[in-house]
Amino acid sequence: MIPETMRAMLLTGHGGPDKLVLDDHHPVPTITPEEVLIKVGACGINNTDIWVREGAYGSSDDPEEVTSFGDDPLRFPLIQGADIVGTIAACGDAIDPSRLGERVMVDFGIYSGEGADIASHDYIGSYRPGGFAEYVAVPAVNAHQIETELSDAEMATFCCAYVTGEHMLRRARVCEGERVLVTGASGGVGSGVVQLCRARGAIPYGVVGTGKEDLVRSIGAEEVVERGCKDMVAAVKAATGGAVIDVIVDTVAGPMMPDLIEVLRPGGRYATCGAMGGPIVELDMRRIYLKNIEIHGASQGARRDFVAIRDYALSDAIKPLLAGVFPLAELACAQEKFARKDFVGKLVVTVNS
């Protein structure tokens, strides 16, 4: 039996954690013929959730402008949450009813076409409701059946961060034997990239904050460099034993970006998906063209990236890095912990688990 109402965490506008309001009687979503209704077990927390809440995306005219993710203003109230794991509770008329009861992991991407390489242009938890609620409606093609002993919370650590990481590594053509320097290597995307490098035979090195070095080594980093060290170029050279860096995967940006370009070998590739260290950087463009550097920007991913992550997770090629679990009512507390960055891996909200 599907109830008429559910508990849902509503984002009521741009601002601080006080903009998150728990609604105990929110209407359960209705589904179209091509959709399924999922009883949510767990939903991962991402930096995007916080930046959308804060309106921190800026504009081409004003980097400090409070703006939404995407081209149009968001419609509040909004249910966020992209990394959804749960069970199919109802099927639309066009969906085989045998899917009822399937345990699923949700591809959060909303795509503009059918090809495997079509990149997501929006995502579940943005312009359509997400998983910070007891139920969520998603396109049936986005609900992928999973058979695993991993818990809902563990499976909810993978999707958004790892899909973004896979997208960067694929765009940058990272291959076996190449050395990859990963900034923010203790965060959701960074720690995922470390594992994904190992899964494809590349050799990851991490840039991390003090105190996280051993943890990042334990998940696969060959060696680590402390963020904020006085001489990044020398520190990386020492970490690699003088070997060159083929690819930079940068989730931080900010003041360290010029040093990252300097670290890259001639003809190297730089890929970025974030700007936690600051979106505005000073860069000597001569270093880009004189070194023949490729630059790749990546936001979210494509269908093939999600499928790759699902298969890696189900085959144990990558492991869940579950740093903390919070009930839905404590989402604001979870986001405050997320912002402190004093953990390695992912934080997850559990709902019906």
Coordinates of C-alpha atoms in Angstrom, one line a residue:
M1 CA 0.0 0.0 0.0
I2 CA 1.3 3.4 -1.0
P3 CA 0.5 6.2 1.5
E4 CA -0.9 9.5 0.4
T5 CA 1.7 11.5 2.3
M6 CA 5.4 11.1 3.3
R7 CA 8.2 12.7 5.2
A8 CA 10.3 14.9 3.0
M9 CA 13.1 17.5 3.5
L10 CA 12.2 20.6 1.6
L11 CA 14.7 23.2 0.5
T12 CA 12.6 26.4 0.8
G13 CA 15.1 28.8 -0.8
H14 CA 18.7 29.9 -1.2
G15 CA 20.5 30.4 2.1
G16 CA 21.8 28.6 5.1
P17 CA 20.8 25.2 6.7
D18 CA 17.7 26.9 8.1
K19 CA 16.3 26.7 4.6
L20 CA 15.9 23.0 5.0
V21 CA 12.4 22.2 6.5
L22 CA 11.1 18.8 7.3
D23 CA 7.5 18.2 6.1
D24 CA 5.9 15.2 7.7
H25 CA 2.9 15.3 5.4
H26 CA 4.2 16.0 1.9
P27 CA 2.2 14.4 -0.9
V28 CA 3.7 11.2 -2.3
P29 CA 4.7 11.8 -5.9
T30 CA 2.4 10.4 -8.7
I31 CA 4.1 8.6 -11.6
T32 CA 3.7 8.8 -15.3
P33 CA 3.4 5.6 -17.5
E34 CA 7.2 5.6 -18.0
E35 CA 8.2 6.1 -14.4
V36 CA 8.6 4.0 -11.2
L37 CA 8.0 5.0 -7.6
I38 CA 10.9 4.2 -5.4
K39 CA 10.7 3.7 -1.6
V40 CA 14.0 5.3 -0.7
G41 CA 16.4 3.4 1.5
A42 CA 19.3 5.8 1.5
C43 CA 20.5 8.9 -0.4
G44 CA 24.1 10.2 -0.5
I45 CA 25.0 13.9 0.2
N46 CA 27.0 15.8 -2.3
N47 CA 28.7 19.2 -2.5
T48 CA 26.2 20.1 -5.2
D49 CA 23.4 19.9 -2.6
I50 CA 25.1 22.6 -0.5
W51 CA 26.1 24.8 -3.4
V52 CA 22.5 24.7 -4.8
R53 CA 21.2 25.6 -1.4
E54 CA 23.6 28.5 -1.1
G55 CA 23.1 29.6 -4.7
A56 CA 26.9 29.5 -5.0
Y57 CA 27.3 29.0 -8.8
G58 CA 27.7 32.7 -9.7
S59 CA 27.4 34.0 -13.2
S60 CA 29.7 35.1 -16.1
D61 CA 29.1 38.7 -15.1
D62 CA 29.4 38.3 -11.3
P63 CA 31.1 35.2 -9.7
E64 CA 29.5 36.1 -6.4
E65 CA 25.9 36.3 -7.7
V66 CA 23.4 34.0 -6.0
T67 CA 22.3 31.7 -8.8
S68 CA 20.9 28.2 -9.3
F69 CA 22.5 25.3 -11.0
G70 CA 21.4 25.3 -14.7
D71 CA 19.9 28.0 -16.9
D72 CA 16.6 28.6 -15.1
P73 CA 15.8 29.7 -11.6
L74 CA 14.9 26.8 -9.3
R75 CA 11.3 26.3 -8.2
F76 CA 11.1 26.2 -4.4
P77 CA 10.3 24.2 -2.3
L78 CA 12.5 21.5 -3.7
I79 CA 13.4 18.0 -2.6
Q80 CA 17.1 17.5 -3.2
G81 CA 19.1 14.3 -3.2
A82 CA 20.7 12.6 -6.2
D83 CA 22.4 9.4 -4.9
I84 CA 19.3 7.2 -4.4
V85 CA 19.1 3.5 -3.5
G86 CA 15.9 1.8 -2.7
T87 CA 13.1 -0.5 -3.8
I88 CA 10.5 -0.1 -6.5
A89 CA 7.1 0.3 -4.8
A90 CA 5.0 1.1 -7.9
C91 CA 5.3 1.0 -11.7
G92 CA 3.8 3.2 -14.4
D93 CA 1.3 1.7 -16.8
A94 CA 4.1 1.2 -19.5
I95 CA 6.5 -0.6 -17.1
D96 CA 6.5 -4.4 -16.6
P97 CA 4.9 -5.0 -13.2
S98 CA 7.4 -7.7 -12.5
R99 CA 9.8 -4.9 -11.6
L100 CA 7.8 -4.3 -8.4
G101 CA 10.1 -5.1 -5.4
E102 CA 13.4 -4.7 -7.3
R103 CA 16.2 -3.2 -5.4
V104 CA 17.6 -0.4 -7.5
M105 CA 20.4 2.2 -7.7
V106 CA 19.3 5.4 -9.5
D107 CA 21.2 7.0 -12.4
F108 CA 20.6 10.6 -11.3
G109 CA 21.2 12.1 -14.8
I110 CA 18.4 13.6 -16.9
Y111 CA 19.6 13.4 -20.5
S112 CA 18.8 15.3 -23.7
G113 CA 19.2 12.2 -26.0
E114 CA 19.4 8.5 -26.1
G115 CA 23.1 7.8 -26.8
A116 CA 25.4 6.3 -24.2
D117 CA 27.7 9.3 -24.4
I118 CA 25.0 12.0 -24.1
A119 CA 26.0 14.0 -21.0
S120 CA 23.5 14.8 -18.4
H121 CA 22.1 18.3 -18.6
D122 CA 20.1 18.1 -15.4
Y123 CA 19.8 15.7 -12.5
I124 CA 17.3 14.2 -10.1
G125 CA 17.2 16.4 -7.0
S126 CA 17.5 19.7 -9.0
Y127 CA 14.6 20.6 -11.3
R128 CA 12.7 17.5 -10.3
P129 CA 12.3 16.0 -6.8
G130 CA 15.1 13.8 -5.4
G131 CA 15.7 11.3 -2.7
F132 CA 15.7 13.3 0.6
A133 CA 12.2 11.8 1.1
E134 CA 10.5 8.5 1.8
Y135 CA 9.4 8.2 -1.9
V136 CA 10.7 9.5 -5.2
A137 CA 9.4 9.1 -8.8
V138 CA 12.1 8.5 -11.5
P139 CA 12.1 7.4 -15.1
A140 CA 12.1 3.7 -15.1
V141 CA 15.2 3.6 -17.4
N142 CA 17.1 5.4 -14.6
A143 CA 16.4 2.7 -12.0
H144 CA 19.0 0.0 -12.3
Q145 CA 18.5 -3.3 -10.6
I146 CA 21.3 -4.3 -8.2
E147 CA 22.0 -7.6 -6.5
T148 CA 24.6 -7.1 -3.7
E149 CA 25.2 -7.7 0.0
L150 CA 26.2 -4.0 0.4
S151 CA 23.7 -2.0 2.4
D152 CA 21.6 0.8 0.9
A153 CA 23.8 3.3 2.7
E154 CA 27.0 1.8 1.3
M155 CA 25.6 1.7 -2.3
A156 CA 24.5 5.3 -1.9
T157 CA 28.1 6.4 -1.6
F158 CA 28.9 5.7 -5.2
C159 CA 26.7 7.5 -7.7
C160 CA 27.2 11.2 -8.2
A161 CA 30.8 11.5 -7.0
Y162 CA 32.0 8.4 -8.8
V163 CA 30.1 9.1 -12.0
T164 CA 31.7 12.6 -12.1
G165 CA 35.1 11.0 -11.4
E166 CA 34.6 8.4 -14.1
H167 CA 33.6 11.1 -16.6
M168 CA 36.8 13.1 -15.9
L169 CA 39.0 10.0 -16.2
R170 CA 37.3 9.0 -19.5
R171 CA 37.5 12.5 -21.0
A172 CA 41.1 12.7 -20.0
R173 CA 41.8 9.2 -21.5
V174 CA 43.5 7.9 -18.4
C175 CA 45.0 4.5 -19.1
E176 CA 47.0 1.8 -17.4
G177 CA 50.4 2.9 -16.0
E178 CA 49.7 6.6 -16.2
R179 CA 50.3 8.7 -13.1
V180 CA 47.4 10.8 -11.9
L181 CA 47.6 13.6 -9.3
V182 CA 44.2 14.0 -7.5
T183 CA 43.4 17.1 -5.4
G184 CA 40.8 16.9 -2.7
A185 CA 41.7 13.2 -2.5
S186 CA 39.9 12.6 0.7
G187 CA 36.5 14.0 -0.5
G188 CA 33.7 12.2 -2.2
V189 CA 34.9 12.7 -5.8
G190 CA 38.6 12.6 -5.0
S191 CA 38.5 9.4 -3.0
G192 CA 36.4 7.9 -5.8
V193 CA 38.9 8.9 -8.4
V194 CA 41.7 7.3 -6.4
Q195 CA 39.8 4.0 -6.5
L196 CA 38.8 4.4 -10.2
C197 CA 42.4 5.0 -11.1
R198 CA 43.4 1.7 -9.5
A199 CA 40.5 -0.1 -11.2
R200 CA 41.9 0.9 -14.6
G201 CA 45.5 0.3 -13.7
A202 CA 46.6 3.9 -13.4
I203 CA 48.7 5.1 -10.4
P204 CA 47.0 7.8 -8.3
Y205 CA 48.8 10.3 -6.0
G206 CA 46.7 12.4 -3.6
V207 CA 46.8 16.0 -2.4
V208 CA 45.2 16.0 1.1
G209 CA 44.8 17.9 4.3
T210 CA 46.9 17.2 7.3
G211 CA 45.9 14.1 9.2
K212 CA 44.3 12.3 6.2
E213 CA 47.4 11.0 4.6
D214 CA 47.3 7.4 5.9
L215 CA 43.6 7.0 5.1
V216 CA 44.1 8.2 1.5
R217 CA 47.0 5.8 1.1
S218 CA 44.8 3.0 2.5
I219 CA 42.3 3.4 -0.3
G220 CA 44.9 3.2 -3.1
A221 CA 47.0 6.3 -3.3
E222 CA 50.6 5.5 -4.2
E223 CA 51.7 8.5 -2.1
V224 CA 50.3 11.8 -0.8
V225 CA 51.2 15.4 -0.8
E226 CA 50.1 17.7 1.9
R227 CA 47.8 20.5 0.8
G228 CA 49.3 23.9 1.4
C229 CA 52.9 22.8 1.4
K230 CA 55.4 25.5 0.6
D231 CA 56.6 24.0 -2.7
M232 CA 54.0 21.9 -4.4
V233 CA 56.2 21.2 -7.4
A234 CA 59.1 19.8 -5.3
A235 CA 56.7 17.9 -3.0
V236 CA 55.1 16.1 -6.0
K237 CA 58.5 15.3 -7.5
A238 CA 59.5 13.8 -4.1
A239 CA 56.3 11.8 -3.9
T240 CA 56.7 10.3 -7.4
G241 CA 60.4 9.7 -7.1
G242 CA 61.0 12.1 -10.0
A243 CA 58.5 10.4 -12.3
V244 CA 56.2 12.7 -14.4
I245 CA 52.5 13.4 -13.8
D246 CA 50.4 12.5 -16.8
V247 CA 47.0 13.8 -15.7
I248 CA 45.7 16.2 -13.0
V249 CA 42.2 15.6 -11.6
D250 CA 41.4 18.7 -9.8
T251 CA 38.4 19.1 -7.5
V252 CA 39.7 22.1 -5.7
A253 CA 41.1 24.8 -8.0
G254 CA 42.0 28.1 -6.2
P255 CA 45.5 29.3 -5.7
M256 CA 47.2 25.9 -6.2
M257 CA 46.1 25.6 -9.9
P258 CA 49.2 27.3 -11.4
D259 CA 51.4 24.8 -9.5
L260 CA 49.3 21.9 -10.8
I261 CA 49.9 23.1 -14.4
E262 CA 53.6 23.3 -13.6
V263 CA 53.6 19.7 -12.2
L264 CA 52.1 18.3 -15.5
R265 CA 54.4 16.8 -18.1
P266 CA 54.4 18.5 -21.5
G267 CA 51.3 17.3 -23.4
G268 CA 49.6 16.3 -20.1
R269 CA 45.9 16.6 -19.4
Y270 CA 44.1 18.6 -16.7
A271 CA 40.5 17.8 -15.7
T272 CA 38.4 19.6 -13.3
C273 CA 34.9 19.2 -11.8
G274 CA 35.0 21.7 -8.9
A275 CA 36.4 24.8 -7.3
M276 CA 36.3 24.3 -3.5
G277 CA 39.5 26.3 -3.2
G278 CA 38.1 29.2 -5.1
P279 CA 36.6 29.7 -8.6
I280 CA 38.8 32.6 -9.7
V281 CA 42.4 31.7 -10.5
E282 CA 45.4 33.5 -11.8
L283 CA 47.1 31.5 -14.5
D284 CA 50.0 32.2 -16.9
M285 CA 48.5 31.1 -20.1
R286 CA 51.9 30.7 -21.7
R287 CA 52.4 27.6 -19.5
I288 CA 49.3 26.1 -21.1
Y289 CA 50.2 26.6 -24.7
L290 CA 54.0 26.2 -24.3
K291 CA 53.4 22.8 -22.6
N292 CA 50.6 21.7 -25.0
I293 CA 48.3 21.1 -22.0
E294 CA 44.8 19.8 -22.6
I295 CA 42.0 21.1 -20.2
H296 CA 38.8 19.3 -19.6
G297 CA 35.8 20.5 -17.6
A298 CA 33.4 17.9 -16.4
S299 CA 30.0 18.3 -14.7
Q300 CA 28.2 15.1 -13.8
G301 CA 28.5 12.4 -16.5
A302 CA 26.9 10.3 -19.2
R303 CA 25.0 7.1 -19.2
R304 CA 28.1 5.0 -19.9
D305 CA 29.8 6.5 -16.8
F306 CA 26.9 5.5 -14.5
V307 CA 26.9 1.9 -16.0
A308 CA 30.7 1.7 -15.4
I309 CA 30.3 2.7 -11.8
R310 CA 27.4 0.3 -11.2
D311 CA 29.5 -2.5 -12.6
Y312 CA 32.6 -1.6 -10.7
A313 CA 30.6 -1.5 -7.4
L314 CA 28.8 -4.8 -8.0
S315 CA 32.1 -6.5 -8.9
D316 CA 33.9 -5.2 -5.9
A317 CA 36.4 -3.3 -8.0
I318 CA 35.6 -0.2 -5.9
K319 CA 34.7 -0.2 -2.3
P320 CA 32.2 2.0 -0.4
L321 CA 33.8 4.7 1.7
L322 CA 30.9 5.3 4.2
A323 CA 32.1 8.1 6.5
G324 CA 28.8 8.7 8.3
V325 CA 25.0 8.0 8.4
F326 CA 22.3 10.5 9.4
P327 CA 18.5 10.2 9.6
L328 CA 16.5 12.4 7.3
A329 CA 15.6 14.8 10.0
E330 CA 19.2 15.6 10.6
L331 CA 20.1 16.5 7.0
A332 CA 21.1 20.0 8.1
C333 CA 23.5 18.6 10.7
A334 CA 24.9 16.2 8.0
Q335 CA 25.5 19.1 5.6
E336 CA 27.3 21.1 8.4
K337 CA 29.6 18.1 9.0
F338 CA 30.0 17.8 5.2
A339 CA 31.2 21.4 5.0
R340 CA 33.9 20.8 7.7
K341 CA 35.6 18.2 5.5
D342 CA 36.9 16.3 8.5
F343 CA 36.2 12.9 7.0
V344 CA 37.2 10.6 4.1
G345 CA 34.5 9.4 1.7
K346 CA 30.8 10.1 1.7
L347 CA 28.1 11.0 4.2
V348 CA 24.6 9.4 3.6
V349 CA 21.1 10.0 4.8
T350 CA 19.0 6.9 5.5
V351 CA 15.2 7.1 5.1
N352 CA 13.4 3.7 5.0
S353 CA 16.3 1.4 5.6

